[in-house]
mmCIF file of C-alpha atoms in Angstrom:
data_model
loop_
_atom_site.group_PDB
_atom_site.id
_atom_site.type_symbol
_atom_site.label_atom_id
_atom_site.label_comp_id
_atom_site.label_asym_id
_atom_site.label_seq_id
_atom_site.Cartn_x
_atom_site.Cartn_y
_atom_site.Cartn_z
ATOM 1 C CA MET U 69 -39.683 -41.294 -39.128
ATOM 2 C CA TYR U 70 -36.700 -41.014 -36.509
ATOM 3 C CA LYS U 71 -39.841 -43.058 -33.684
ATOM 4 C CA LYS U 72 -40.673 -45.016 -35.561
ATOM 5 C CA CYS U 73 -37.719 -47.166 -37.321
ATOM 6 C CA GLY U 74 -34.696 -43.989 -37.151
ATOM 7 C CA LYS U 75 -33.765 -44.580 -33.137
ATOM 8 C CA ARG U 76 -34.119 -48.411 -33.993
ATOM 9 C CA ILE U 77 -31.947 -48.442 -36.519
ATOM 10 C CA LEU U 78 -29.402 -46.649 -35.005
ATOM 11 C CA ASP U 79 -29.582 -48.890 -31.333
ATOM 12 C CA VAL U 80 -28.840 -51.487 -33.275
ATOM 13 C CA ILE U 81 -25.461 -50.138 -34.874
ATOM 14 C CA LEU U 82 -24.569 -48.850 -31.352
ATOM 15 C CA ALA U 83 -25.328 -52.007 -29.123
ATOM 16 C CA LEU U 84 -23.006 -54.129 -32.059
ATOM 17 C CA PHE U 85 -20.033 -51.892 -31.567
ATOM 18 C CA GLY U 86 -20.436 -51.467 -27.771
ATOM 19 C CA LEU U 87 -20.474 -55.031 -27.090
ATOM 20 C CA ILE U 88 -17.434 -55.629 -30.017
ATOM 21 C CA LEU U 89 -15.875 -52.489 -28.225
ATOM 22 C CA LEU U 90 -15.929 -53.678 -24.453
ATOM 23 C CA CYS U 91 -15.948 -57.541 -24.306
ATOM 24 C CA ILE U 92 -13.004 -57.663 -22.715
ATOM 25 C CA PRO U 93 -13.450 -55.316 -20.158
ATOM 26 C CA MET U 94 -17.034 -56.676 -19.510
ATOM 27 C CA LEU U 95 -15.379 -60.373 -19.380
ATOM 28 C CA ILE U 96 -13.401 -58.592 -16.777
ATOM 29 C CA VAL U 97 -15.521 -58.090 -14.705
ATOM 30 C CA ALA U 98 -18.023 -61.241 -15.138
ATOM 31 C CA VAL U 99 -15.305 -63.654 -14.089
ATOM 32 C CA LEU U 100 -14.323 -60.632 -11.325
ATOM 33 C CA ILE U 101 -17.985 -61.194 -9.404
ATOM 34 C CA LYS U 102 -17.634 -64.761 -9.963
ATOM 35 C CA CYS U 103 -14.171 -64.900 -8.351
ATOM 36 C CA THR U 104 -15.464 -62.936 -5.356
ATOM 37 C CA SER U 105 -18.751 -64.092 -5.004
ATOM 38 C CA PRO U 106 -20.508 -67.389 -5.482
ATOM 39 C CA GLY U 107 -23.487 -67.502 -8.419
ATOM 40 C CA PRO U 108 -23.999 -66.015 -11.591
ATOM 41 C CA ALA U 109 -22.102 -63.058 -13.216
ATOM 42 C CA LEU U 110 -24.894 -62.411 -14.779
ATOM 43 C CA PHE U 111 -28.190 -60.615 -12.881
ATOM 44 C CA LYS U 112 -31.394 -62.030 -15.423
ATOM 45 C CA GLN U 113 -35.263 -60.348 -13.976
ATOM 46 C CA GLU U 114 -38.542 -60.417 -15.201
ATOM 47 C CA ARG U 115 -39.155 -56.675 -16.352
ATOM 48 C CA LEU U 116 -42.095 -55.371 -18.487
ATOM 49 C CA GLY U 117 -40.926 -53.511 -22.013
ATOM 50 C CA LEU U 118 -43.098 -53.095 -25.189
ATOM 51 C CA GLY U 119 -46.560 -52.388 -24.975
ATOM 52 C CA GLY U 120 -46.058 -54.102 -21.640
ATOM 53 C CA LYS U 121 -44.520 -57.625 -22.624
ATOM 54 C CA ILE U 122 -43.139 -59.575 -19.742
ATOM 55 C CA PHE U 123 -39.006 -59.813 -21.379
ATOM 56 C CA LYS U 124 -35.858 -61.337 -18.620
ATOM 57 C CA ILE U 125 -33.316 -58.542 -18.667
ATOM 58 C CA TYR U 126 -29.633 -58.964 -17.813
ATOM 59 C CA LYS U 127 -27.435 -56.749 -16.085
ATOM 60 C CA PHE U 128 -24.076 -57.634 -14.500
ATOM 61 C CA ARG U 129 -24.830 -59.404 -10.238
ATOM 62 C CA SER U 130 -23.525 -56.559 -8.155
ATOM 63 C CA MET U 131 -25.349 -58.739 -5.458
ATOM 64 C CA ARG U 132 -25.452 -61.936 -3.332
ATOM 65 C CA MET U 133 -27.549 -64.532 -4.578
ATOM 66 C CA ASP U 134 -31.527 -64.666 -3.595
ATOM 67 C CA SER U 135 -31.460 -60.868 -2.191
ATOM 68 C CA GLU U 136 -34.176 -59.398 -4.064
ATOM 69 C CA HIS U 137 -36.320 -61.823 -1.251
ATOM 70 C CA THR U 138 -34.357 -60.424 1.825
ATOM 71 C CA GLY U 139 -33.250 -57.236 3.965
ATOM 72 C CA SER U 140 -35.013 -54.761 2.409
ATOM 73 C CA GLY U 141 -36.210 -56.045 -0.863
ATOM 74 C CA VAL U 142 -36.196 -54.034 -4.117
ATOM 75 C CA TYR U 143 -34.924 -51.067 -2.147
ATOM 76 C CA SER U 144 -31.301 -50.595 -2.133
ATOM 77 C CA GLY U 145 -29.605 -48.112 -0.323
ATOM 78 C CA LYS U 146 -26.392 -46.727 0.999
ATOM 79 C CA GLY U 147 -24.279 -49.276 3.036
ATOM 80 C CA ASP U 148 -26.822 -52.033 1.869
ATOM 81 C CA PRO U 149 -24.537 -55.103 3.355
ATOM 82 C CA ARG U 150 -26.255 -57.878 -0.005
ATOM 83 C CA VAL U 151 -23.917 -55.193 -1.906
ATOM 84 C CA THR U 152 -20.918 -57.104 -3.090
ATOM 85 C CA GLY U 153 -17.524 -55.396 -2.900
ATOM 86 C CA ILE U 154 -17.609 -55.389 -6.866
ATOM 87 C CA GLY U 155 -21.476 -54.954 -6.885
ATOM 88 C CA ARG U 156 -20.135 -51.189 -5.629
ATOM 89 C CA ILE U 157 -17.168 -50.270 -7.486
ATOM 90 C CA ILE U 158 -19.505 -51.679 -10.857
ATOM 91 C CA ARG U 159 -22.868 -49.721 -9.489
ATOM 92 C CA ALA U 160 -21.146 -46.726 -8.994
ATOM 93 C CA THR U 161 -19.819 -46.298 -12.088
ATOM 94 C CA SER U 162 -23.376 -48.771 -14.234
ATOM 95 C CA ILE U 163 -21.021 -50.971 -16.019
ATOM 96 C CA ASP U 164 -23.768 -53.547 -14.317
ATOM 97 C CA GLU U 165 -25.946 -51.854 -17.214
ATOM 98 C CA LEU U 166 -23.907 -53.185 -19.533
ATOM 99 C CA PRO U 167 -25.220 -56.366 -20.584
ATOM 100 C CA GLN U 168 -28.055 -54.973 -21.698
ATOM 101 C CA PHE U 169 -26.801 -53.661 -24.849
ATOM 102 C CA ILE U 170 -27.765 -58.036 -25.515
ATOM 103 C CA ASN U 171 -31.162 -56.816 -24.648
ATOM 104 C CA ILE U 172 -30.389 -53.858 -27.300
ATOM 105 C CA LEU U 173 -29.874 -56.448 -29.974
ATOM 106 C CA ARG U 174 -32.000 -59.193 -29.143
ATOM 107 C CA GLY U 175 -35.467 -56.162 -29.345
ATOM 108 C CA ASP U 176 -36.368 -56.223 -25.520
ATOM 109 C CA MET U 177 -35.150 -52.059 -25.641
ATOM 110 C CA SER U 178 -33.695 -49.187 -26.845
ATOM 111 C CA PHE U 179 -30.871 -47.545 -25.092
ATOM 112 C CA ILE U 180 -32.997 -44.303 -24.569
ATOM 113 C CA GLY U 181 -36.615 -44.710 -22.891
ATOM 114 C CA PRO U 182 -38.684 -45.349 -19.902
ATOM 115 C CA ARG U 183 -36.406 -47.925 -17.486
ATOM 116 C CA PRO U 184 -38.534 -50.721 -17.176
ATOM 117 C CA PRO U 185 -40.026 -51.377 -14.036
ATOM 118 C CA LEU U 186 -40.761 -54.576 -12.600
ATOM 119 C CA THR U 187 -43.813 -57.127 -13.436
ATOM 120 C CA TYR U 188 -44.708 -56.024 -9.094
ATOM 121 C CA HIS U 189 -43.228 -53.144 -8.486
ATOM 122 C CA PRO U 190 -44.677 -50.440 -8.495
ATOM 123 C CA TRP U 191 -47.406 -51.917 -9.017
ATOM 124 C CA PRO U 192 -48.480 -54.935 -11.665
ATOM 125 C CA LEU U 193 -49.326 -54.550 -14.406
ATOM 126 C CA GLU U 194 -53.376 -54.413 -14.781
ATOM 127 C CA GLN U 195 -53.272 -51.187 -12.185
ATOM 128 C CA TYR U 196 -51.925 -48.893 -14.449
ATOM 129 C CA THR U 197 -53.794 -46.284 -15.261
ATOM 130 C CA GLN U 198 -54.457 -45.873 -18.745
ATOM 131 C CA GLU U 199 -52.523 -42.896 -18.919
ATOM 132 C CA GLN U 200 -50.083 -43.919 -17.498
ATOM 133 C CA ARG U 201 -49.400 -47.393 -19.901
ATOM 134 C CA ARG U 202 -48.110 -45.096 -22.289
ATOM 135 C CA MET U 203 -45.247 -45.575 -20.913
ATOM 136 C CA PHE U 204 -45.521 -48.369 -22.159
ATOM 137 C CA ASP U 205 -45.355 -47.140 -25.513
ATOM 138 C CA VAL U 206 -42.270 -47.396 -26.248
ATOM 139 C CA ARG U 207 -39.129 -49.841 -25.895
ATOM 140 C CA PRO U 208 -37.285 -48.993 -22.273
ATOM 141 C CA GLY U 209 -34.454 -47.479 -22.327
ATOM 142 C CA ILE U 210 -31.332 -48.076 -20.060
ATOM 143 C CA THR U 211 -31.341 -44.399 -19.469
ATOM 144 C CA GLY U 212 -34.642 -41.842 -19.681
ATOM 145 C CA TRP U 213 -35.974 -38.660 -19.239
ATOM 146 C CA ALA U 214 -36.682 -40.020 -15.699
ATOM 147 C CA GLN U 215 -33.103 -40.650 -14.937
ATOM 148 C CA ILE U 216 -32.241 -37.153 -15.634
ATOM 149 C CA HIS U 217 -34.504 -35.868 -13.436
ATOM 150 C CA GLY U 218 -33.517 -37.512 -10.120
ATOM 151 C CA ARG U 219 -33.387 -41.499 -10.870
ATOM 152 C CA LYS U 220 -34.164 -43.315 -7.632
ATOM 153 C CA CYS U 221 -34.909 -40.540 -5.792
ATOM 154 C CA LEU U 222 -38.522 -39.806 -7.536
ATOM 155 C CA GLU U 223 -42.341 -41.133 -6.242
ATOM 156 C CA TRP U 224 -43.290 -43.602 -8.701
ATOM 157 C CA HIS U 225 -46.384 -41.750 -9.891
ATOM 158 C CA GLU U 226 -43.747 -38.629 -10.923
ATOM 159 C CA ARG U 227 -41.453 -40.845 -12.377
ATOM 160 C CA ILE U 228 -44.346 -42.216 -15.289
ATOM 161 C CA ARG U 229 -44.718 -38.496 -15.391
ATOM 162 C CA LEU U 230 -41.928 -38.165 -17.122
ATOM 163 C CA ASN U 231 -41.458 -41.338 -18.770
ATOM 164 C CA THR U 232 -45.405 -41.032 -20.537
ATOM 165 C CA TRP U 233 -43.640 -36.867 -21.558
ATOM 166 C CA TYR U 234 -40.948 -38.829 -23.412
ATOM 167 C CA VAL U 235 -43.139 -41.049 -25.211
ATOM 168 C CA ASP U 236 -44.958 -37.854 -26.531
ATOM 169 C CA ASN U 237 -41.773 -35.485 -27.669
ATOM 170 C CA VAL U 238 -39.583 -38.125 -28.789
ATOM 171 C CA THR U 239 -36.892 -36.409 -30.999
ATOM 172 C CA PHE U 240 -33.211 -37.652 -32.627
ATOM 173 C CA LEU U 241 -31.518 -34.287 -30.414
ATOM 174 C CA LEU U 242 -34.277 -34.618 -26.864
ATOM 175 C CA ASP U 243 -32.344 -38.624 -26.836
ATOM 176 C CA VAL U 244 -28.905 -37.197 -27.830
ATOM 177 C CA LYS U 245 -29.588 -34.380 -23.919
ATOM 178 C CA ILE U 246 -30.631 -37.265 -22.334
ATOM 179 C CA LEU U 247 -27.392 -39.478 -23.657
ATOM 180 C CA LEU U 248 -25.761 -35.947 -22.860
ATOM 181 C CA LYS U 249 -26.736 -36.176 -19.378
ATOM 182 C CA THR U 250 -26.617 -39.279 -18.064
ATOM 183 C CA VAL U 251 -23.254 -40.537 -18.311
ATOM 184 C CA ALA U 252 -22.841 -36.071 -16.218
ATOM 185 C CA LYS U 253 -24.445 -37.613 -14.299
ATOM 186 C CA VAL U 254 -23.063 -41.169 -14.166
ATOM 187 C CA PHE U 255 -19.323 -39.562 -13.745
ATOM 188 C CA THR U 256 -20.561 -38.075 -10.594
ATOM 189 C CA ASN U 257 -23.189 -40.791 -9.265
ATOM 190 C CA ALA U 258 -25.764 -38.337 -8.525
ATOM 191 C CA ASP U 259 -29.476 -40.109 -7.634
ATOM 192 C CA ASN U 260 -27.962 -43.108 -7.652
ATOM 193 C CA GLU U 261 -29.071 -44.326 -3.777
ATOM 194 C CA ASN U 262 -32.233 -45.324 -2.893
ATOM 195 C CA THR U 263 -33.319 -42.651 -0.221
ATOM 196 C CA GLY U 264 -36.546 -44.568 0.982
ATOM 197 C CA ALA U 265 -39.340 -46.034 0.044
ATOM 198 C CA THR U 266 -40.707 -45.082 -3.388
ATOM 199 C CA VAL U 267 -43.957 -45.361 -4.202
ATOM 200 C CA THR U 268 -46.915 -43.867 -2.730
ATOM 201 C CA TYR U 269 -50.241 -43.219 -3.387
ATOM 202 C CA ASN U 270 -52.564 -40.828 -4.708
ATOM 203 C CA LYS U 271 -56.283 -41.114 -5.746
ATOM 204 C CA GLU U 272 -56.026 -38.669 -7.939
ATOM 205 C CA THR U 273 -53.706 -41.163 -10.141
ATOM 206 C CA HIS U 274 -53.963 -44.278 -9.099
ATOM 207 C CA ASN U 275 -56.814 -45.966 -7.391
ATOM 208 C CA GLU U 276 -55.610 -49.595 -5.806
ATOM 209 C CA GLU U 277 -59.241 -50.717 -6.129
ATOM 210 C CA ASN U 278 -60.522 -49.917 -9.480
ATOM 211 C CA PRO U 279 -57.401 -50.648 -12.066
ATOM 212 C CA VAL U 280 -56.892 -50.248 -15.362
ATOM 213 C CA ARG U 281 -58.133 -53.810 -16.732
#
């Protein structure tokens, strides 16, 4: 019951409450971004969501414009020069994720669920195995089971394994546990820096030559 409808009802209520409560702080963050770096305050990016459907995720922009196509690309490690001064602060505190409350209201996301991957990274949707694609059986989340077990330090095959475990074990109490552990990680800024490329190809779990169609 919780997985089918209770989770969605709770998401909408909490997202509405969060936007009302944080609207002024979010407006201040948006103004600071605009005043200190050329470009929009919000960053929009295509991600894979429920059922593998593409949607646009919203974040406060923490990097200079077009940074995704310069430097280390999708990987952003410690001291990345593409990150703005304000960007370092909002990344360390995860404030950059707050606009995703809008994604939740739109039905794109949930508070708790697998983090939505890029459309092309770690690999395109058609290259996920049947088992890996089960992670798209629930709405992606702002935080999730993989996030509290390594976050950005995890290799992608392991992230997906943890995500599919979550899909099979969704409960209200599990979501509460993930939320509390996420708060602890945000306060300590644990596992919030990429330590290097996090994709390795294992023929037993991912086959580039024979992808799922």
